[in-house]
PDB file of C-alpha atoms in Angstrom:
ATOM      1  CA  MET A   1     -10.535  17.004 -10.527  1.00 53.00           C
ATOM      2  CA  ARG A   2      -9.524  15.999  -7.683  1.00 57.00           C
ATOM      3  CA  GLU A   3      -6.376  13.456  -7.455  1.00 62.00           C
ATOM      4  CA  GLY A   4      -6.998   9.984  -7.536  1.00 53.00           C
ATOM      5  CA  GLY A   5      -4.521   6.509  -6.589  1.00 48.00           C
ATOM      6  CA  GLY A   6      -1.508   6.367  -4.823  1.00 49.00           C
ATOM      7  CA  SER A   7      -1.033   4.876  -2.074  1.00 49.00           C
ATOM      8  CA  GLY A   8       2.882   5.064  -1.669  1.00 47.00           C
ATOM      9  CA  THR A   9       5.739   7.021  -1.038  1.00 39.00           C
ATOM     10  CA  ALA A  10       6.862   9.552  -3.613  1.00 36.00           C
ATOM     11  CA  GLY A  11      10.435   9.071  -4.402  1.00 36.00           C
ATOM     12  CA  GLY A  12      12.454  10.135  -1.278  1.00 42.00           C
ATOM     13  CA  LEU A  13      10.954  13.545  -0.605  1.00 50.00           C
ATOM     14  CA  LEU A  14      10.202  13.311   3.035  1.00 51.00           C
ATOM     15  CA  PRO A  15      12.794  13.418   5.223  1.00 52.00           C
ATOM     16  CA  ALA A  16      14.029  10.366   7.436  1.00 46.00           C
ATOM     17  CA  HIS A  17      13.290  12.501  11.031  1.00 52.00           C
ATOM     18  CA  ILE A  18       9.813  14.683   9.320  1.00 60.00           C
ATOM     19  CA  GLY A  19       7.161  13.305  12.582  1.00 48.00           C
ATOM     20  CA  LYS A  20      10.174  12.589  14.858  1.00 49.00           C
ATOM     21  CA  THR A  21      10.149  16.164  15.950  1.00 46.00           C
ATOM     22  CA  ALA A  22      11.305  17.972  19.590  1.00 45.00           C
ATOM     23  CA  VAL A  23       7.621  18.222  20.774  1.00 50.00           C
ATOM     24  CA  PRO A  24       6.801  14.147  18.769  1.00 75.00           C
ATOM     25  CA  LEU A  25       3.312  14.273  17.074  1.00 84.00           C
ATOM     26  CA  ASN A  26       0.731  12.530  19.319  1.00 82.00           C
ATOM     27  CA  GLN A  27      -1.055  10.992  16.380  1.00 91.00           C
ATOM     28  CA  PRO A  28       1.005  11.034  13.165  1.00 93.00           C
ATOM     29  CA  GLU A  29      -0.971   8.677  10.769  1.00 94.00           C
ATOM     30  CA  LEU A  30      -3.969  11.639  11.769  1.00 96.00           C
ATOM     31  CA  TYR A  31      -1.435  13.602   9.009  1.00 97.00           C
ATOM     32  CA  GLY A  32      -0.738  10.780   6.582  1.00 96.00           C
ATOM     33  CA  LEU A  33       3.040   9.497   8.241  1.00 94.00           C
ATOM     34  CA  GLY A  34       3.845   6.031   9.815  1.00 86.00           C
ATOM     35  CA  THR A  35       2.343   2.948   8.693  1.00 86.00           C
ATOM     36  CA  PRO A  36      -1.463   2.146   9.262  1.00 92.00           C
ATOM     37  CA  ALA A  37      -2.824  -1.339   9.329  1.00 95.00           C
ATOM     38  CA  LEU A  38      -3.778  -1.193   5.939  1.00 98.00           C
ATOM     39  CA  THR A  39      -6.532  -3.949   4.245  1.00 98.00           C
ATOM     40  CA  GLU A  40      -6.667  -4.069   0.865  1.00 98.00           C
ATOM     41  CA  VAL A  41      -9.440  -3.601  -1.849  1.00 98.00           C
ATOM     42  CA  GLY A  42      -9.374  -3.572  -5.114  1.00 93.00           C
ATOM     43  CA  GLY A  43      -6.588  -2.292  -5.147  1.00 94.00           C
ATOM     44  CA  ALA A  44      -6.608   0.561  -2.880  1.00 97.00           C
ATOM     45  CA  GLY A  45      -5.901   0.614   0.950  1.00 98.00           C
ATOM     46  CA  LEU A  46      -8.520   1.136   3.945  1.00 99.00           C
ATOM     47  CA  LEU A  47      -8.649   0.284   7.867  1.00 98.00           C
ATOM     48  CA  PRO A  48     -10.290  -3.202   8.463  1.00 99.00           C
ATOM     49  CA  GLN A  49     -13.477  -1.439   9.936  1.00 99.00           C
ATOM     50  CA  VAL A  50     -14.219   0.641   6.423  1.00 99.00           C
ATOM     51  CA  ALA A  51     -13.252  -1.859   3.869  1.00 99.00           C
ATOM     52  CA  ARG A  52     -15.645  -4.121   5.495  1.00 99.00           C
ATOM     53  CA  ALA A  53     -18.399  -1.189   5.427  1.00 99.00           C
ATOM     54  CA  PHE A  54     -17.673  -0.886   1.693  1.00 99.00           C
ATOM     55  CA  GLU A  55     -17.734  -4.231   0.813  1.00 99.00           C
ATOM     56  CA  ALA A  56     -21.413  -4.639   2.493  1.00 99.00           C
ATOM     57  CA  MET A  57     -22.203  -1.745   0.719  1.00 99.00           C
ATOM     58  CA  ALA A  58     -20.850  -2.737  -2.127  1.00 99.00           C
ATOM     59  CA  THR A  59     -22.727  -6.273  -2.535  1.00 99.00           C
ATOM     60  CA  ALA A  60     -26.190  -4.676  -1.422  1.00 99.00           C
ATOM     61  CA  ALA A  61     -25.598  -1.846  -4.301  1.00 99.00           C
ATOM     62  CA  ARG A  62     -24.069  -5.127  -6.457  1.00 98.00           C
ATOM     63  CA  ASP A  63     -27.871  -6.667  -5.988  1.00 98.00           C
ATOM     64  CA  GLU A  64     -29.659  -3.077  -7.892  1.00 97.00           C
ATOM     65  CA  GLY A  65     -27.139  -3.172 -10.732  1.00 97.00           C
ATOM     66  CA  ILE A  66     -24.494  -1.050  -9.472  1.00 98.00           C
ATOM     67  CA  ALA A  67     -20.718  -1.549  -9.098  1.00 98.00           C
ATOM     68  CA  ILE A  68     -19.144   0.249  -6.966  1.00 99.00           C
ATOM     69  CA  ALA A  69     -15.603   0.466  -7.177  1.00 98.00           C
ATOM     70  CA  ILE A  70     -12.508   2.259  -5.385  1.00 99.00           C
ATOM     71  CA  ALA A  71     -10.174   4.960  -7.325  1.00 98.00           C
ATOM     72  CA  SER A  72      -8.468   5.977  -4.806  1.00 97.00           C
ATOM     73  CA  GLY A  73      -8.329   4.875  -0.875  1.00 98.00           C
ATOM     74  CA  TYR A  74      -5.583   6.207   1.652  1.00 98.00           C
ATOM     75  CA  ARG A  75      -2.574   8.014   0.468  1.00 97.00           C
ATOM     76  CA  SER A  76       0.848   9.104   2.574  1.00 96.00           C
ATOM     77  CA  PHE A  77       1.767  12.765   3.034  1.00 97.00           C
ATOM     78  CA  GLU A  78       4.613  11.742   0.776  1.00 96.00           C
ATOM     79  CA  ARG A  79       2.414  11.429  -2.316  1.00 96.00           C
ATOM     80  CA  GLN A  80       0.415  14.141  -1.081  1.00 97.00           C
ATOM     81  CA  LEU A  81       3.439  15.826  -0.827  1.00 98.00           C
ATOM     82  CA  ALA A  82       4.550  14.870  -4.381  1.00 97.00           C
ATOM     83  CA  ILE A  83       0.549  16.158  -5.852  1.00 96.00           C
ATOM     84  CA  TRP A  84       1.551  19.626  -3.980  1.00 98.00           C
ATOM     85  CA  ASN A  85       4.827  20.296  -5.465  1.00 98.00           C
ATOM     86  CA  ALA A  86       4.403  19.358  -8.887  1.00 97.00           C
ATOM     87  CA  LYS A  87       1.598  21.669  -9.428  1.00 96.00           C
ATOM     88  CA  ALA A  88       3.311  24.440  -7.751  1.00 96.00           C
ATOM     89  CA  GLU A  89       5.748  23.836 -10.166  1.00 95.00           C
ATOM     90  CA  GLY A  90       3.807  23.079 -14.020  1.00 93.00           C
ATOM     91  CA  LYS A  91       4.371  19.465 -13.942  1.00 94.00           C
ATOM     92  CA  ARG A  92       0.760  18.650 -13.243  1.00 94.00           C
ATOM     93  CA  PRO A  93      -2.650  20.683 -14.605  1.00 91.00           C
ATOM     94  CA  LEU A  94      -3.627  23.618 -12.251  1.00 91.00           C
ATOM     95  CA  LEU A  95      -7.262  23.622 -12.937  1.00 86.00           C
ATOM     96  CA  ASP A  96      -9.418  26.501 -11.671  1.00 85.00           C
ATOM     97  CA  ARG A  97     -12.685  25.521  -9.511  1.00 79.00           C
ATOM     98  CA  ASP A  98     -15.116  25.377 -13.902  1.00 77.00           C
ATOM     99  CA  GLY A  99     -12.263  22.851 -14.708  1.00 76.00           C
ATOM    100  CA  THR A 100     -10.124  24.599 -17.996  1.00 85.00           C
ATOM    101  CA  ALA A 101      -6.441  24.794 -17.270  1.00 88.00           C
ATOM    102  CA  ILE A 102      -4.937  27.744 -15.948  1.00 92.00           C
ATOM    103  CA  ASP A 103      -0.908  28.827 -16.881  1.00 93.00           C
ATOM    104  CA  PRO A 104       1.078  28.582 -12.736  1.00 92.00           C
ATOM    105  CA  ALA A 105       3.471  30.886 -14.621  1.00 91.00           C
ATOM    106  CA  SER A 106       0.439  33.679 -14.995  1.00 94.00           C
ATOM    107  CA  LEU A 107      -0.078  33.757 -10.861  1.00 96.00           C
ATOM    108  CA  ASP A 108       1.496  34.961  -8.816  1.00 97.00           C
ATOM    109  CA  PRO A 109       2.658  33.011  -5.179  1.00 98.00           C
ATOM    110  CA  GLN A 110      -0.363  34.017  -3.245  1.00 97.00           C
ATOM    111  CA  GLN A 111      -3.101  32.855  -5.560  1.00 97.00           C
ATOM    112  CA  LEU A 112      -0.760  29.750  -7.140  1.00 97.00           C
ATOM    113  CA  MET A 113      -0.795  28.441  -3.526  1.00 98.00           C
ATOM    114  CA  GLU A 114      -5.003  28.770  -4.225  1.00 95.00           C
ATOM    115  CA  ALA A 115      -5.730  27.422  -7.261  1.00 94.00           C
ATOM    116  CA  ILE A 116      -4.104  24.185  -5.692  1.00 95.00           C
ATOM    117  CA  LEU A 117      -5.898  23.801  -2.779  1.00 94.00           C
ATOM    118  CA  LEU A 118      -8.942  24.703  -5.285  1.00 88.00           C
ATOM    119  CA  TRP A 119      -8.823  20.737  -6.086  1.00 85.00           C
ATOM    120  CA  SER A 120      -5.538  19.694  -4.019  1.00 91.00           C
ATOM    121  CA  ALA A 121      -5.246  18.969  -0.731  1.00 95.00           C
ATOM    122  CA  LEU A 122      -2.677  20.621   1.398  1.00 98.00           C
ATOM    123  CA  PRO A 123      -0.229  17.673   1.887  1.00 98.00           C
ATOM    124  CA  GLY A 124      -0.570  16.082   6.074  1.00 98.00           C
ATOM    125  CA  THR A 125      -4.508  17.417   5.872  1.00 98.00           C
ATOM    126  CA  SER A 126      -6.385  14.680   3.562  1.00 98.00           C
ATOM    127  CA  ARG A 127      -8.963  12.918   4.694  1.00 98.00           C
ATOM    128  CA  HIS A 128      -7.278  10.603   2.320  1.00 98.00           C
ATOM    129  CA  HIS A 129      -4.239   9.889   5.559  1.00 98.00           C
ATOM    130  CA  TRP A 130      -6.272   8.553   7.426  1.00 98.00           C
ATOM    131  CA  GLY A 131      -7.644   5.145   5.177  1.00 98.00           C
ATOM    132  CA  THR A 132     -11.937   5.741   6.051  1.00 99.00           C
ATOM    133  CA  ASP A 133     -11.946   8.078   3.012  1.00 99.00           C
ATOM    134  CA  LEU A 134     -12.223   6.541  -1.048  1.00 99.00           C
ATOM    135  CA  ASP A 135     -13.474   7.690  -3.872  1.00 99.00           C
ATOM    136  CA  VAL A 136     -16.064   6.316  -6.032  1.00 99.00           C
ATOM    137  CA  PHE A 137     -16.984   5.276  -9.276  1.00 99.00           C
ATOM    138  CA  ASP A 138     -19.233   2.334 -11.666  1.00 99.00           C
ATOM    139  CA  CYS A 139     -16.662   0.530 -12.397  1.00 98.00           C
ATOM    140  CA  SER A 140     -19.667  -1.408 -14.630  1.00 98.00           C
ATOM    141  CA  ARG A 141     -20.492   2.335 -16.899  1.00 98.00           C
ATOM    142  CA  ILE A 142     -16.531   3.918 -17.146  1.00 98.00           C
ATOM    143  CA  THR A 143     -13.016   2.899 -16.541  1.00 98.00           C
ATOM    144  CA  LYS A 144     -11.229   3.419 -13.966  1.00 98.00           C
ATOM    145  CA  ALA A 145      -8.417   4.596 -16.818  1.00 98.00           C
ATOM    146  CA  ASP A 146     -11.095   6.799 -18.856  1.00 98.00           C
ATOM    147  CA  LEU A 147     -12.210   8.421 -14.876  1.00 98.00           C
ATOM    148  CA  GLN A 148     -11.218  12.104 -14.572  1.00 93.00           C
ATOM    149  CA  LEU A 149     -13.133  12.732 -11.140  1.00 93.00           C
ATOM    150  CA  VAL A 150     -15.453  15.598 -12.001  1.00 89.00           C
ATOM    151  CA  PRO A 151     -19.103  16.642 -10.876  1.00 92.00           C
ATOM    152  CA  ALA A 152     -20.724  16.409 -14.558  1.00 94.00           C
ATOM    153  CA  GLU A 153     -19.396  11.963 -14.646  1.00 97.00           C
ATOM    154  CA  TYR A 154     -21.643  12.384 -11.550  1.00 98.00           C
ATOM    155  CA  GLN A 155     -24.467  13.847 -12.467  1.00 96.00           C
ATOM    156  CA  GLN A 156     -27.675  11.852 -13.924  1.00 94.00           C
ATOM    157  CA  THR A 157     -26.309  11.720 -17.868  1.00 96.00           C
ATOM    158  CA  GLY A 158     -22.588  11.126 -16.750  1.00 98.00           C
ATOM    159  CA  PRO A 159     -21.229   7.418 -15.648  1.00 98.00           C
ATOM    160  CA  CYS A 160     -21.274   7.603 -12.013  1.00 99.00           C
ATOM    161  CA  GLY A 161     -25.424   9.526 -12.114  1.00 98.00           C
ATOM    162  CA  ALA A 162     -26.870   6.219 -11.092  1.00 98.00           C
ATOM    163  CA  LEU A 163     -24.032   4.969  -8.771  1.00 99.00           C
ATOM    164  CA  HIS A 164     -24.455   8.661  -7.043  1.00 98.00           C
ATOM    165  CA  ASP A 165     -28.137   8.133  -6.488  1.00 98.00           C
ATOM    166  CA  TRP A 166     -27.841   5.344  -5.122  1.00 98.00           C
ATOM    167  CA  LEU A 167     -25.425   6.578  -2.651  1.00 98.00           C
ATOM    168  CA  GLU A 168     -27.124   8.869  -1.434  1.00 98.00           C
ATOM    169  CA  ALA A 169     -30.554   7.066  -0.602  1.00 97.00           C
ATOM    170  CA  HIS A 170     -27.876   4.459   1.200  1.00 98.00           C
ATOM    171  CA  ALA A 171     -24.097   5.209   1.242  1.00 98.00           C
ATOM    172  CA  HIS A 172     -25.406   6.996   5.267  1.00 98.00           C
ATOM    173  CA  GLU A 173     -27.066   3.766   6.881  1.00 98.00           C
ATOM    174  CA  TYR A 174     -23.071   1.615   6.059  1.00 99.00           C
ATOM    175  CA  GLY A 175     -21.437   4.218   7.805  1.00 99.00           C
ATOM    176  CA  PHE A 176     -20.438   6.355   5.224  1.00 99.00           C
ATOM    177  CA  PHE A 177     -20.970  10.122   3.797  1.00 99.00           C
ATOM    178  CA  PHE A 178     -19.678  12.872   1.272  1.00 98.00           C
ATOM    179  CA  PRO A 179     -17.547  15.674   3.458  1.00 98.00           C
ATOM    180  CA  TYR A 180     -17.635  17.680   0.810  1.00 95.00           C
ATOM    181  CA  GLN A 181     -20.725  19.604  -0.884  1.00 95.00           C
ATOM    182  CA  ALA A 182     -21.814  22.536  -1.970  1.00 92.00           C
ATOM    183  CA  GLY A 183     -22.355  25.390   0.158  1.00 93.00           C
ATOM    184  CA  LEU A 184     -21.507  22.985   2.769  1.00 96.00           C
ATOM    185  CA  SER A 185     -17.664  22.739   2.660  1.00 94.00           C
ATOM    186  CA  GLY A 186     -14.541  24.657   2.277  1.00 92.00           C
ATOM    187  CA  VAL A 187     -13.306  21.728  -0.563  1.00 90.00           C
ATOM    188  CA  SER A 188     -15.279  22.542  -3.821  1.00 87.00           C
ATOM    189  CA  ALA A 189     -18.380  19.526  -4.090  1.00 91.00           C
ATOM    190  CA  GLU A 190     -17.175  16.065  -4.358  1.00 94.00           C
ATOM    191  CA  PRO A 191     -19.887  13.947  -5.589  1.00 97.00           C
ATOM    192  CA  TRP A 192     -17.260  10.449  -5.949  1.00 98.00           C
ATOM    193  CA  HIS A 193     -15.892  10.964  -1.810  1.00 98.00           C
ATOM    194  CA  LEU A 194     -16.809   9.493   0.986  1.00 99.00           C
ATOM    195  CA  SER A 195     -15.266   8.921   4.323  1.00 99.00           C
ATOM    196  CA  TYR A 196     -16.958   6.241   6.653  1.00 99.00           C
ATOM    197  CA  ALA A 197     -18.183   8.463  10.202  1.00 99.00           C
ATOM    198  CA  PRO A 198     -17.723   6.241  12.571  1.00 98.00           C
ATOM    199  CA  LEU A 199     -14.189   6.190  12.596  1.00 98.00           C
ATOM    200  CA  SER A 200     -13.060   9.638  10.346  1.00 99.00           C
ATOM    201  CA  VAL A 201     -14.934  12.558  12.989  1.00 98.00           C
ATOM    202  CA  PRO A 202     -13.714  10.792  15.891  1.00 98.00           C
ATOM    203  CA  MET A 203      -9.879  11.381  13.479  1.00 98.00           C
ATOM    204  CA  LEU A 204     -11.066  15.327  12.771  1.00 98.00           C
ATOM    205  CA  ALA A 205     -11.561  15.297  16.725  1.00 98.00           C
ATOM    206  CA  GLU A 206      -8.450  14.820  16.832  1.00 97.00           C
ATOM    207  CA  PHE A 207      -6.695  16.766  14.322  1.00 97.00           C
ATOM    208  CA  ASP A 208      -4.252  19.645  15.428  1.00 95.00           C
ATOM    209  CA  SER A 209      -3.219  22.411  13.743  1.00 96.00           C
ATOM    210  CA  HIS A 210       0.404  22.446  15.617  1.00 95.00           C
ATOM    211  CA  ASP A 211       0.826  19.090  14.841  1.00 95.00           C
ATOM    212  CA  LEU A 212       0.667  20.171  11.743  1.00 97.00           C
ATOM    213  CA  ALA A 213       2.864  22.756  10.947  1.00 96.00           C
ATOM    214  CA  LEU A 214       5.428  20.167  13.209  1.00 94.00           C
ATOM    215  CA  VAL A 215       5.143  18.634   9.565  1.00 95.00           C
ATOM    216  CA  LEU A 216       5.235  20.799   7.233  1.00 97.00           C
ATOM    217  CA  GLU A 217       8.446  23.090   8.476  1.00 96.00           C
ATOM    218  CA  GLN A 218       9.962  20.463   8.147  1.00 93.00           C
ATOM    219  CA  ALA A 219       8.438  19.296   4.659  1.00 96.00           C
ATOM    220  CA  PRO A 220       9.732  19.976   1.448  1.00 96.00           C
ATOM    221  CA  LEU A 221       6.625  21.722   0.984  1.00 98.00           C
ATOM    222  CA  ALA A 222       6.251  24.405  -2.612  1.00 98.00           C
ATOM    223  CA  LEU A 223       4.992  27.519  -1.586  1.00 98.00           C
ATOM    224  CA  LYS A 224       5.494  27.067   2.497  1.00 98.00           C
ATOM    225  CA  ALA A 225       6.184  30.611   2.820  1.00 98.00           C
ATOM    226  CA  GLN A 226       2.955  31.182   1.456  1.00 98.00           C
ATOM    227  CA  VAL A 227       1.029  28.083   3.274  1.00 98.00           C
ATOM    228  CA  LEU A 228       2.436  28.308   7.193  1.00 98.00           C
ATOM    229  CA  PRO A 229       1.470  32.156   7.405  1.00 98.00           C
ATOM    230  CA  ARG A 230      -2.125  30.908   7.048  1.00 98.00           C
ATOM    231  CA  LEU A 231      -2.165  27.402   8.142  1.00 98.00           C
ATOM    232  CA  ASP A 232      -5.255  27.813  10.657  1.00 98.00           C
ATOM    233  CA  ALA A 233      -7.743  29.783   8.956  1.00 98.00           C
ATOM    234  CA  LEU A 234      -6.470  26.997   6.244  1.00 98.00           C
ATOM    235  CA  VAL A 235      -6.928  23.835   8.046  1.00 98.00           C
ATOM    236  CA  ARG A 236     -10.423  25.468   9.625  1.00 98.00           C
ATOM    237  CA  HIS A 237     -11.224  26.651   5.351  1.00 97.00           C
ATOM    238  CA  TYR A 238     -10.794  23.248   3.984  1.00 96.00           C
ATOM    239  CA  VAL A 239     -10.089  20.465   6.446  1.00 98.00           C
ATOM    240  CA  HIS A 240     -12.894  21.363   9.295  1.00 98.00           C
ATOM    241  CA  PHE A 241     -15.454  22.478   7.726  1.00 97.00           C
ATOM    242  CA  ILE A 242     -17.142  19.576   5.926  1.00 97.00           C
ATOM    243  CA  ALA A 243     -20.551  18.510   5.630  1.00 98.00           C
ATOM    244  CA  PRO A 244     -22.187  16.109   7.889  1.00 97.00           C
ATOM    245  CA  PRO A 245     -22.536  12.999   8.287  1.00 96.00           C
ATOM    246  CA  GLY A 246     -25.740  11.057   7.458  1.00 89.00           C
ATOM    247  CA  PRO A 247     -27.882  11.548   4.074  1.00 86.00           C
ATOM    248  CA  ALA A 248     -26.513  14.227   1.019  1.00 78.00           C
ATOM    249  CA  ALA A 249     -28.184  17.340   1.707  1.00 69.00           C
ATOM    250  CA  HIS A 250     -28.333  18.199  -2.160  1.00 54.00           C
ATOM    251  CA  PRO A 251     -29.508  15.603  -4.649  1.00 47.00           C
ATOM    252  CA  ASN A 252     -27.917  14.562  -7.577  1.00 46.00           C
ATOM    253  CA  SER A 253     -29.001  16.997 -10.493  1.00 41.00           C
TER     254      SER A 253
END
């Protein structure tokens, strides 16, 4: 289950000096810092160009009986940090690849980091930081309160199955693609996660592991001793290893 909602801060978890290092960050917004100019769509924040593309896509889907709604849009570094730390501290559910609950106390720190990364992005690496990515669902068939963001909801028999079929056929016509697909990405498949390629592709090209390290070194990040030595490898696997833009490679099943 992926984390939805929440665009704000995490109650002041982030020290004020983060992002204001001796070597200033080139593009702090890539890491969820700063205050991007967002347009609100259904309670979620998106960059204006993304919001316009989404509205056009949603209108086309509505004409075919599909009600696309947004479960999550922009998410700040602070919000992602709160999610990460809560999972590390056993305050939020921790799931294995099959969605089965794991007892954090049964894992050593390295295993705990790897378990969190199955379903939650390392703070500073979430594509939701960019305002280009969103999690969607069919609000005519399931409520946001009942939505779990698990693959079964997006299979043929699930409440969002028809939505996913429609998106596989048409999302690319509006600039969107599925960055997380089975076998094509470091992150587990997320049939609910769309990315707006005209903006997210160039943003990914600008992502800098060195700048991310500057941010994480100063952040109150749980498991920092496990994360920092492996940061370059984690960025390669979880940030840069994504499915290519265009129609989804794998049909819904």
